[in-house]
PDB file of C-alpha atoms in Angstrom:
ATOM      1  CA  MET A  16     -35.706  48.010  -8.931  1.00 45.00           C
ATOM      2  CA  SER A  17     -37.738  46.453  -6.163  1.00 45.00           C
ATOM      3  CA  SER A  18     -40.342  43.737  -6.235  1.00 50.00           C
ATOM      4  CA  GLN A  19     -42.728  42.172  -3.753  1.00 48.00           C
ATOM      5  CA  ILE A  20     -45.307  39.402  -3.958  1.00 48.00           C
ATOM      6  CA  SER A  21     -48.518  39.751  -1.971  1.00 47.00           C
ATOM      7  CA  GLY A  22     -51.363  37.298  -2.499  1.00 55.00           C
ATOM      8  CA  THR A  23     -51.989  37.113  -6.208  1.00 69.00           C
ATOM      9  CA  THR A  24     -50.602  40.602  -6.807  1.00 73.00           C
ATOM     10  CA  PHE A  25     -46.980  41.286  -7.686  1.00 69.00           C
ATOM     11  CA  THR A  26     -45.661  44.762  -6.898  1.00 71.00           C
ATOM     12  CA  ILE A  27     -42.751  45.784  -9.089  1.00 67.00           C
ATOM     13  CA  ASP A  28     -41.262  49.259  -8.664  1.00 63.00           C
ATOM     14  CA  GLY A  29     -44.433  50.461  -6.981  1.00 70.00           C
ATOM     15  CA  ARG A  30     -46.855  49.190  -9.640  1.00 74.00           C
ATOM     16  CA  ALA A  31     -49.155  46.274  -8.786  1.00 78.00           C
ATOM     17  CA  TYR A  32     -49.637  43.503 -11.370  1.00 76.00           C
ATOM     18  CA  THR A  33     -52.000  40.555 -11.191  1.00 80.00           C
ATOM     19  CA  THR A  34     -50.802  37.131 -12.265  1.00 77.00           C
ATOM     20  CA  ALA A  35     -52.995  37.443 -15.373  1.00 78.00           C
ATOM     21  CA  GLU A  36     -51.357  40.768 -16.309  1.00 76.00           C
ATOM     22  CA  LEU A  37     -47.880  39.279 -15.991  1.00 74.00           C
ATOM     23  CA  ILE A  38     -48.860  36.254 -18.081  1.00 75.00           C
ATOM     24  CA  ASP A  39     -50.379  38.557 -20.730  1.00 74.00           C
ATOM     25  CA  GLN A  40     -47.071  40.421 -20.884  1.00 69.00           C
ATOM     26  CA  VAL A  41     -45.163  37.156 -21.169  1.00 69.00           C
ATOM     27  CA  ARG A  42     -47.457  36.036 -23.998  1.00 71.00           C
ATOM     28  CA  GLY A  43     -46.705  39.255 -25.861  1.00 64.00           C
ATOM     29  CA  ARG A  44     -50.019  40.988 -25.325  1.00 62.00           C
ATOM     30  CA  GLY A  45     -49.292  44.611 -24.579  1.00 56.00           C
ATOM     31  CA  ALA A  46     -45.575  43.987 -24.303  1.00 50.00           C
ATOM     32  CA  PRO A  47     -43.253  46.084 -26.478  1.00 54.00           C
ATOM     33  CA  ILE A  48     -41.025  43.106 -27.264  1.00 48.00           C
ATOM     34  CA  GLY A  49     -43.614  41.285 -29.362  1.00 52.00           C
ATOM     35  CA  PRO A  50     -44.288  37.607 -29.844  1.00 69.00           C
ATOM     36  CA  LYS A  51     -40.759  36.152 -29.852  1.00 77.00           C
ATOM     37  CA  LEU A  52     -40.598  32.482 -28.908  1.00 83.00           C
ATOM     38  CA  LEU A  53     -37.196  32.724 -27.226  1.00 91.00           C
ATOM     39  CA  LEU A  54     -36.050  35.615 -25.074  1.00 94.00           C
ATOM     40  CA  ASN A  55     -32.606  36.539 -23.825  1.00 95.00           C
ATOM     41  CA  ALA A  56     -32.031  37.526 -20.182  1.00 97.00           C
ATOM     42  CA  LEU A  57     -32.629  41.222 -20.824  1.00 96.00           C
ATOM     43  CA  GLU A  58     -35.912  40.636 -22.694  1.00 94.00           C
ATOM     44  CA  ALA A  59     -37.184  38.167 -20.088  1.00 95.00           C
ATOM     45  CA  ALA A  60     -36.212  40.569 -17.319  1.00 96.00           C
ATOM     46  CA  GLU A  61     -38.120  43.400 -18.996  1.00 93.00           C
ATOM     47  CA  LEU A  62     -41.250  41.265 -19.229  1.00 91.00           C
ATOM     48  CA  LEU A  63     -41.069  40.200 -15.582  1.00 92.00           C
ATOM     49  CA  GLY A  64     -39.989  43.577 -14.248  1.00 93.00           C
ATOM     50  CA  VAL A  65     -36.735  42.320 -12.753  1.00 95.00           C
ATOM     51  CA  SER A  66     -33.085  42.784 -13.660  1.00 96.00           C
ATOM     52  CA  ASP A  67     -31.301  40.655 -16.240  1.00 96.00           C
ATOM     53  CA  GLN A  68     -28.969  39.592 -13.405  1.00 97.00           C
ATOM     54  CA  THR A  69     -31.997  38.133 -11.584  1.00 96.00           C
ATOM     55  CA  ILE A  70     -32.829  36.041 -14.665  1.00 97.00           C
ATOM     56  CA  ARG A  71     -29.222  34.793 -14.824  1.00 97.00           C
ATOM     57  CA  GLU A  72     -29.321  33.931 -11.114  1.00 97.00           C
ATOM     58  CA  LEU A  73     -32.566  31.988 -11.614  1.00 96.00           C
ATOM     59  CA  TRP A  74     -30.896  30.074 -14.466  1.00 97.00           C
ATOM     60  CA  ALA A  75     -27.802  29.351 -12.352  1.00 96.00           C
ATOM     61  CA  ALA A  76     -29.907  28.135  -9.421  1.00 96.00           C
ATOM     62  CA  GLY A  77     -31.959  25.858 -11.681  1.00 96.00           C
ATOM     63  CA  HIS A  78     -35.230  27.679 -10.957  1.00 95.00           C
ATOM     64  CA  LEU A  79     -35.747  28.801 -14.541  1.00 97.00           C
ATOM     65  CA  ARG A  80     -35.055  26.459 -17.451  1.00 96.00           C
ATOM     66  CA  PHE A  81     -33.323  27.727 -20.563  1.00 96.00           C
ATOM     67  CA  VAL A  82     -32.404  26.788 -24.118  1.00 94.00           C
ATOM     68  CA  ARG A  83     -28.728  27.015 -24.967  1.00 94.00           C
ATOM     69  CA  ILE A  84     -27.958  28.427 -28.395  1.00 91.00           C
ATOM     70  CA  GLY A  85     -24.234  28.589 -28.988  1.00 90.00           C
ATOM     71  CA  ARG A  86     -22.772  30.183 -25.874  1.00 92.00           C
ATOM     72  CA  GLY A  87     -25.953  32.101 -25.084  1.00 94.00           C
ATOM     73  CA  ARG A  88     -29.035  31.155 -23.126  1.00 96.00           C
ATOM     74  CA  LYS A  89     -32.655  31.865 -24.007  1.00 96.00           C
ATOM     75  CA  VAL A  90     -35.885  31.266 -22.138  1.00 97.00           C
ATOM     76  CA  THR A  91     -39.250  30.418 -23.653  1.00 94.00           C
ATOM     77  CA  ARG A  92     -42.394  32.350 -22.911  1.00 91.00           C
ATOM     78  CA  ALA A  93     -43.952  29.085 -21.711  1.00 92.00           C
ATOM     79  CA  GLU A  94     -41.156  28.701 -19.158  1.00 96.00           C
ATOM     80  CA  LEU A  95     -41.758  32.223 -17.847  1.00 95.00           C
ATOM     81  CA  GLU A  96     -45.463  31.396 -17.505  1.00 93.00           C
ATOM     82  CA  ARG A  97     -44.618  28.169 -15.663  1.00 95.00           C
ATOM     83  CA  PHE A  98     -42.314  30.032 -13.305  1.00 94.00           C
ATOM     84  CA  ILE A  99     -44.939  32.689 -12.521  1.00 93.00           C
ATOM     85  CA  THR A 100     -47.659  30.107 -11.928  1.00 91.00           C
ATOM     86  CA  GLU A 101     -45.501  27.872  -9.732  1.00 91.00           C
ATOM     87  CA  HIS A 102     -44.280  30.772  -7.600  1.00 87.00           C
ATOM     88  CA  GLU A 103     -47.599  32.469  -7.122  1.00 86.00           C
ATOM     89  CA  GLU A 104     -48.437  32.832  -3.447  1.00 83.00           C
ATOM     90  CA  VAL A 105     -51.744  33.409  -1.711  1.00 78.00           C
ATOM     91  CA  SER A 106     -51.888  35.501   1.417  1.00 74.00           C
ATOM     92  CA  ALA A 107     -53.418  33.778   4.417  1.00 67.00           C
TER      93      ALA A 107
END
């Protein structure tokens, strides 16, 4: 799986997504996961088009906040939206 950010378009495995499309997926519009409030690493990874290991690395580095439930970690859809918005880049 490969990803690249260019301007306001994210290219994931050869398909270009706008920021709005990614946020719509995170909000559960058009996403097969549905409107869950908390997502595990695999679900969050599917929505963002990255690996679950990438989500875990973002958690470990402190770039993506999580909710601890028992021994597991979950991420909110709002946190995924925040992450996308804060890491959006514009090409010069």
